[in-house]
């Protein structure tokens, strides 16, 4: 069993839809949770991070962490064609960037 | 402009021919790391470095070497490449943090390697 599981998709939705991306994990030591966005032929870029359980909102993006269920989510409201990318969840047990464990990534397409 | 650069961006080589992929960052970051990205497997860490002359294995280090002689550079060396090392490689860097903090990890643009 992988430490972090993420549905690879692909996921295709119409412009303006609410998108929900999810990851589950098995390591209860994870405390730092991140979402990266990766455009085609580019490196991943950090989109959101949260520490421990709870919600975090940034514009149209909301990250949720439920440590009791070992489940994290990223919601995108009013989705735009420019949101089309691969979204990767990542997590770590210690602070900082070392020992990040990534999900497989979900390929998302927003259709105009 | 703050950035991580990698060279080459694309490389096709043959089994057994030693190669080096360079990585350089201009942000004075202590921490640097190499990942490979494969379909269905996501990003997996190969090696990381906490600072100059300090390196350690990640999850998939077999067949790779690294060195950290200068803070800005972190080359990835494949002494004898094999076809199963065909992959997309990313270098990343960040400030080293500790405790209840995290820091943005900056990724390079990637190097697509094909080993025939």
CSV table of N, CA, C and O in Angstrom, one decimal, chain A residues 3-4 30 34 36 44 88-104, chain B residues 30-38 41-51 54-66 68 74 76 85 87-96 103 105-107:
chain,number,residue,atom,x,y,z
A,3,UNK,N,2.0,5.0,0.7
A,3,UNK,CA,1.8,5.9,1.9
A,3,UNK,C,0.8,7.0,1.6
A,3,UNK,O,0.1,7.4,2.5
A,4,UNK,N,0.8,7.5,0.4
A,4,UNK,CA,-0.2,8.5,0.0
A,4,UNK,C,-0.9,8.1,-1.3
A,4,UNK,O,-0.2,7.7,-2.2
A,30,UNK,N,2.3,12.2,9.8
A,30,UNK,CA,2.3,13.4,8.9
A,30,UNK,C,1.6,14.6,9.6
A,30,UNK,O,0.5,14.4,10.1
A,34,UNK,N,0.5,19.7,1.9
A,34,UNK,CA,0.7,20.7,0.8
A,34,UNK,C,0.0,20.2,-0.5
A,34,UNK,O,-0.2,19.0,-0.7
A,36,UNK,N,0.5,21.0,-4.6
A,36,UNK,CA,1.3,21.6,-5.6
A,36,UNK,C,0.5,21.5,-6.9
A,36,UNK,O,-0.2,20.6,-7.2
A,44,UNK,N,6.7,21.5,-10.5
A,44,UNK,CA,5.6,21.8,-9.5
A,44,UNK,C,5.8,23.1,-8.8
A,44,UNK,O,6.9,23.5,-8.5
A,88,UNK,N,-0.8,17.9,-7.3
A,88,UNK,CA,-0.2,16.9,-6.5
A,88,UNK,C,-0.3,17.2,-5.0
A,88,UNK,O,0.0,18.3,-4.6
A,89,UNK,N,-0.7,16.2,-4.2
A,89,UNK,CA,-0.7,16.4,-2.8
A,89,UNK,C,0.7,16.0,-2.3
A,89,UNK,O,1.3,15.1,-2.9
A,90,UNK,N,1.1,16.6,-1.2
A,90,UNK,CA,2.4,16.2,-0.6
A,90,UNK,C,2.3,16.4,0.9
A,90,UNK,O,1.5,17.2,1.4
A,91,UNK,N,3.0,15.6,1.7
A,91,UNK,CA,2.9,15.7,3.1
A,91,UNK,C,4.3,15.3,3.7
A,91,UNK,O,5.1,14.5,3.1
A,92,UNK,N,4.5,15.7,5.0
A,92,UNK,CA,5.7,15.3,5.7
A,92,UNK,C,5.4,15.3,7.2
A,92,UNK,O,4.4,15.9,7.7
A,93,UNK,N,6.3,14.6,7.9
A,93,UNK,CA,6.1,14.5,9.3
A,93,UNK,C,6.9,15.6,10.0
A,93,UNK,O,6.5,16.1,11.1
A,94,UNK,N,8.0,16.1,9.4
A,94,UNK,CA,8.8,17.1,10.0
A,94,UNK,C,8.6,18.5,9.4
A,94,UNK,O,8.2,18.5,8.2
A,95,UNK,N,8.9,19.5,10.0
A,95,UNK,CA,8.8,20.8,9.4
A,95,UNK,C,9.9,21.0,8.3
A,95,UNK,O,10.9,20.3,8.3
A,96,UNK,N,9.6,21.9,7.4
A,96,UNK,CA,10.5,22.1,6.3
A,96,UNK,C,10.3,21.2,5.1
A,96,UNK,O,9.3,20.5,5.1
A,97,UNK,N,11.1,21.3,4.2
A,97,UNK,CA,10.9,20.7,2.9
A,97,UNK,C,11.4,19.2,2.8
A,97,UNK,O,11.0,18.5,1.9
A,98,UNK,N,12.2,18.8,3.7
A,98,UNK,CA,12.8,17.5,3.6
A,98,UNK,C,11.7,16.4,3.8
A,98,UNK,O,10.7,16.6,4.5
A,99,UNK,N,12.0,15.2,3.2
A,99,UNK,CA,11.2,14.0,3.3
A,99,UNK,C,9.7,14.3,3.0
A,99,UNK,O,8.8,13.9,3.7
A,100,UNK,N,9.5,15.0,1.9
A,100,UNK,CA,8.1,15.1,1.4
A,100,UNK,C,7.7,13.8,0.7
A,100,UNK,O,8.5,13.2,0.0
A,101,UNK,N,6.5,13.4,0.9
A,101,UNK,CA,5.9,12.2,0.3
A,101,UNK,C,4.8,12.7,-0.6
A,101,UNK,O,3.9,13.4,-0.1
A,102,UNK,N,4.9,12.4,-1.9
A,102,UNK,CA,3.9,13.0,-2.8
A,102,UNK,C,2.8,11.9,-3.2
A,102,UNK,O,3.1,10.7,-3.3
A,103,UNK,N,1.6,12.3,-3.5
A,103,UNK,CA,0.7,11.5,-4.2
A,103,UNK,C,1.0,11.4,-5.7
A,103,UNK,O,1.9,12.1,-6.2
A,104,UNK,N,0.2,10.6,-6.4
A,104,UNK,CA,0.6,10.4,-7.9
A,104,UNK,C,0.2,11.6,-8.7
A,104,UNK,O,0.7,11.7,-9.8
B,30,UNK,N,19.7,26.5,1.7
B,30,UNK,CA,20.5,25.4,2.3
B,30,UNK,C,20.1,24.0,1.7
B,30,UNK,O,20.9,23.2,1.5
B,31,UNK,N,18.8,23.8,1.6
B,31,UNK,CA,18.3,22.5,1.3
B,31,UNK,C,18.1,22.3,-0.2
B,31,UNK,O,17.5,23.2,-0.9
B,32,UNK,N,18.6,21.2,-0.7
B,32,UNK,CA,18.3,20.9,-2.2
B,32,UNK,C,18.0,19.4,-2.3
B,32,UNK,O,18.4,18.6,-1.4
B,33,UNK,N,17.3,19.1,-3.3
B,33,UNK,CA,16.8,17.7,-3.4
B,33,UNK,C,16.6,17.3,-4.9
B,33,UNK,O,16.4,18.2,-5.7
B,34,UNK,N,16.7,16.1,-5.2
B,34,UNK,CA,16.4,15.5,-6.5
B,34,UNK,C,15.2,14.6,-6.4
B,34,UNK,O,15.2,13.7,-5.5
B,35,UNK,N,14.3,14.7,-7.4
B,35,UNK,CA,13.2,13.8,-7.5
B,35,UNK,C,13.1,13.2,-8.9
B,35,UNK,O,13.6,13.8,-9.8
B,36,UNK,N,12.5,12.1,-9.0
B,36,UNK,CA,12.1,11.6,-10.3
B,36,UNK,C,10.6,11.4,-10.3
B,36,UNK,O,10.0,11.1,-9.3
B,37,UNK,N,10.0,11.7,-11.5
B,37,UNK,CA,8.6,11.6,-11.7
B,37,UNK,C,8.2,10.6,-12.7
B,37,UNK,O,8.7,10.8,-13.9
B,38,UNK,N,7.5,9.6,-12.4
B,38,UNK,CA,7.1,8.6,-13.3
B,38,UNK,C,5.6,8.4,-13.3
B,38,UNK,O,4.9,8.5,-12.2
B,41,UNK,N,3.3,6.9,-10.4
B,41,UNK,CA,4.1,6.8,-9.2
B,41,UNK,C,4.4,8.1,-8.5
B,41,UNK,O,4.9,8.2,-7.4
B,42,UNK,N,4.1,9.2,-9.2
B,42,UNK,CA,4.3,10.5,-8.7
B,42,UNK,C,5.7,10.9,-8.5
B,42,UNK,O,6.6,10.3,-9.2
B,43,UNK,N,6.0,11.8,-7.7
B,43,UNK,CA,7.4,12.3,-7.4
B,43,UNK,C,8.0,11.5,-6.3
B,43,UNK,O,7.4,11.3,-5.2
B,44,UNK,N,9.2,11.0,-6.5
B,44,UNK,CA,9.9,10.2,-5.5
B,44,UNK,C,11.3,10.8,-5.3
B,44,UNK,O,12.0,11.1,-6.3
B,45,UNK,N,11.6,10.9,-4.1
B,45,UNK,CA,12.9,11.6,-3.8
B,45,UNK,C,14.1,10.7,-4.0
B,45,UNK,O,14.1,9.5,-3.5
B,46,UNK,N,15.1,11.1,-4.6
B,46,UNK,CA,16.3,10.3,-4.9
B,46,UNK,C,17.4,10.6,-3.9
B,46,UNK,O,17.8,9.7,-3.2
B,47,UNK,N,17.8,11.8,-3.7
B,47,UNK,CA,18.8,12.3,-2.8
B,47,UNK,C,18.4,13.7,-2.3
B,47,UNK,O,17.7,14.4,-3.0
B,48,UNK,N,18.9,14.0,-1.1
B,48,UNK,CA,18.7,15.4,-0.7
B,48,UNK,C,20.0,15.9,0.0
B,48,UNK,O,20.8,15.0,0.4
B,49,UNK,N,20.1,17.2,0.2
B,49,UNK,CA,21.2,17.8,0.9
B,49,UNK,C,20.8,18.9,1.8
B,49,UNK,O,20.1,19.8,1.4
B,50,UNK,N,21.2,18.8,3.0
B,50,UNK,CA,20.8,19.8,4.0
B,50,UNK,C,21.8,21.0,3.9
B,50,UNK,O,21.4,22.1,4.4
B,51,UNK,N,23.0,20.8,3.4
B,51,UNK,CA,23.9,21.9,3.3
B,51,UNK,C,25.1,21.4,2.6
B,51,UNK,O,25.2,20.3,2.2
B,54,UNK,N,26.8,17.9,2.9
B,54,UNK,CA,25.9,17.1,3.7
B,54,UNK,C,24.8,16.5,2.7
B,54,UNK,O,24.0,17.3,2.3
B,55,UNK,N,24.9,15.2,2.5
B,55,UNK,CA,23.9,14.6,1.6
B,55,UNK,C,23.4,13.4,2.2
B,55,UNK,O,24.0,12.7,3.0
B,56,UNK,N,22.2,13.0,1.8
B,56,UNK,CA,21.6,11.7,2.3
B,56,UNK,C,20.6,11.1,1.3
B,56,UNK,O,20.1,11.8,0.4
B,57,UNK,N,20.4,9.8,1.4
B,57,UNK,CA,19.6,9.1,0.5
B,57,UNK,C,18.1,9.4,0.7
B,57,UNK,O,17.7,9.6,1.8
B,58,UNK,N,17.4,9.5,-0.4
B,58,UNK,CA,15.9,9.6,-0.3
B,58,UNK,C,15.3,8.2,-0.4
B,58,UNK,O,15.9,7.2,0.1
B,59,UNK,N,14.2,8.1,-1.1
B,59,UNK,CA,13.5,6.8,-1.2
B,59,UNK,C,14.0,5.9,-2.4
B,59,UNK,O,13.9,4.7,-2.3
B,60,UNK,N,14.6,6.5,-3.4
B,60,UNK,CA,15.0,5.7,-4.5
B,60,UNK,C,16.4,6.1,-5.0
B,60,UNK,O,16.7,6.5,-6.1
B,61,UNK,N,17.5,5.8,-4.1
B,61,UNK,CA,18.8,6.3,-4.5
B,61,UNK,C,19.7,5.4,-5.4
B,61,UNK,O,20.7,5.8,-5.9
B,62,UNK,N,19.2,4.2,-5.6
B,62,UNK,CA,20.0,3.2,-6.3
B,62,UNK,C,20.3,3.6,-7.7
B,62,UNK,O,19.4,4.0,-8.4
B,63,UNK,N,21.6,3.6,-8.1
B,63,UNK,CA,22.0,4.0,-9.4
B,63,UNK,C,22.3,5.5,-9.6
B,63,UNK,O,22.7,5.9,-10.7
B,64,UNK,N,22.2,6.2,-8.5
B,64,UNK,CA,22.5,7.7,-8.6
B,64,UNK,C,23.6,8.1,-7.6
B,64,UNK,O,23.7,7.4,-6.5
B,65,UNK,N,24.2,9.2,-7.9
B,65,UNK,CA,25.1,9.8,-7.0
B,65,UNK,C,24.9,11.3,-7.0
B,65,UNK,O,24.4,11.8,-8.0
B,66,UNK,N,25.3,12.0,-5.9
B,66,UNK,CA,25.1,13.4,-5.9
B,66,UNK,C,26.4,14.0,-5.2
B,66,UNK,O,27.1,13.2,-4.5
B,68,UNK,N,27.6,17.9,-3.2
B,68,UNK,CA,27.3,19.3,-2.8
B,68,UNK,C,28.5,20.0,-2.3
B,68,UNK,O,28.8,20.1,-1.2
B,74,UNK,N,24.0,21.4,-7.1
B,74,UNK,CA,23.7,20.0,-6.6
B,74,UNK,C,23.5,19.1,-7.8
B,74,UNK,O,22.4,18.8,-8.2
B,76,UNK,N,23.3,15.8,-10.2
B,76,UNK,CA,22.9,14.4,-10.1
B,76,UNK,C,23.7,13.6,-11.1
B,76,UNK,O,23.8,14.0,-12.3
B,85,UNK,N,16.0,4.0,-15.6
B,85,UNK,CA,16.2,5.3,-15.2
B,85,UNK,C,15.7,6.4,-16.1
B,85,UNK,O,15.8,7.6,-15.9
B,87,UNK,N,13.2,8.7,-17.2
B,87,UNK,CA,12.2,9.4,-16.3
B,87,UNK,C,12.3,10.9,-16.5
B,87,UNK,O,13.1,11.4,-17.2
B,88,UNK,N,11.5,11.6,-15.8
B,88,UNK,CA,11.5,13.1,-15.7
B,88,UNK,C,12.1,13.5,-14.3
B,88,UNK,O,11.5,13.0,-13.3
B,89,UNK,N,13.2,14.2,-14.3
B,89,UNK,CA,13.9,14.5,-13.1
B,89,UNK,C,13.7,16.0,-12.7
B,89,UNK,O,13.8,16.9,-13.6
B,90,UNK,N,13.5,16.2,-11.4
B,90,UNK,CA,13.3,17.6,-10.9
B,90,UNK,C,14.3,17.8,-9.8
B,90,UNK,O,14.4,17.0,-8.9
B,91,UNK,N,14.9,19.0,-9.8
B,91,UNK,CA,15.7,19.5,-8.7
B,91,UNK,C,14.8,20.5,-8.0
B,91,UNK,O,14.0,21.2,-8.6
B,92,UNK,N,15.0,20.6,-6.7
B,92,UNK,CA,14.2,21.5,-5.9
B,92,UNK,C,15.1,22.1,-4.8
B,92,UNK,O,16.1,21.4,-4.4
B,93,UNK,N,14.8,23.3,-4.3
B,93,UNK,CA,15.5,23.8,-3.2
B,93,UNK,C,14.6,24.6,-2.3
B,93,UNK,O,13.5,25.0,-2.7
B,94,UNK,N,15.0,24.8,-1.0
B,94,UNK,CA,14.3,25.6,-0.1
B,94,UNK,C,15.2,26.0,1.1
B,94,UNK,O,16.3,25.4,1.3
B,95,UNK,N,14.7,27.0,1.8
B,95,UNK,CA,15.4,27.3,3.0
B,95,UNK,C,15.2,26.2,4.0
B,95,UNK,O,14.1,25.6,4.0
B,96,UNK,N,16.2,25.9,4.8
B,96,UNK,CA,16.0,24.8,5.7
B,96,UNK,C,15.2,25.4,6.9
B,96,UNK,O,15.6,26.4,7.5
B,103,UNK,N,8.4,25.8,4.4
B,103,UNK,CA,8.9,26.8,3.5
B,103,UNK,C,8.6,26.3,2.1
B,103,UNK,O,8.6,25.2,1.8
B,105,UNK,N,9.1,25.1,-1.4
B,105,UNK,CA,10.1,24.4,-2.1
B,105,UNK,C,10.0,24.8,-3.6
B,105,UNK,O,9.0,24.6,-4.2
B,106,UNK,N,11.0,25.3,-4.1
B,106,UNK,CA,11.1,25.8,-5.5
B,106,UNK,C,11.6,24.6,-6.4
B,106,UNK,O,12.7,24.1,-6.1
B,107,UNK,N,10.9,24.3,-7.4
B,107,UNK,CA,11.3,23.3,-8.3
B,107,UNK,C,11.9,23.9,-9.6
B,107,UNK,O,11.5,24.9,-10.1
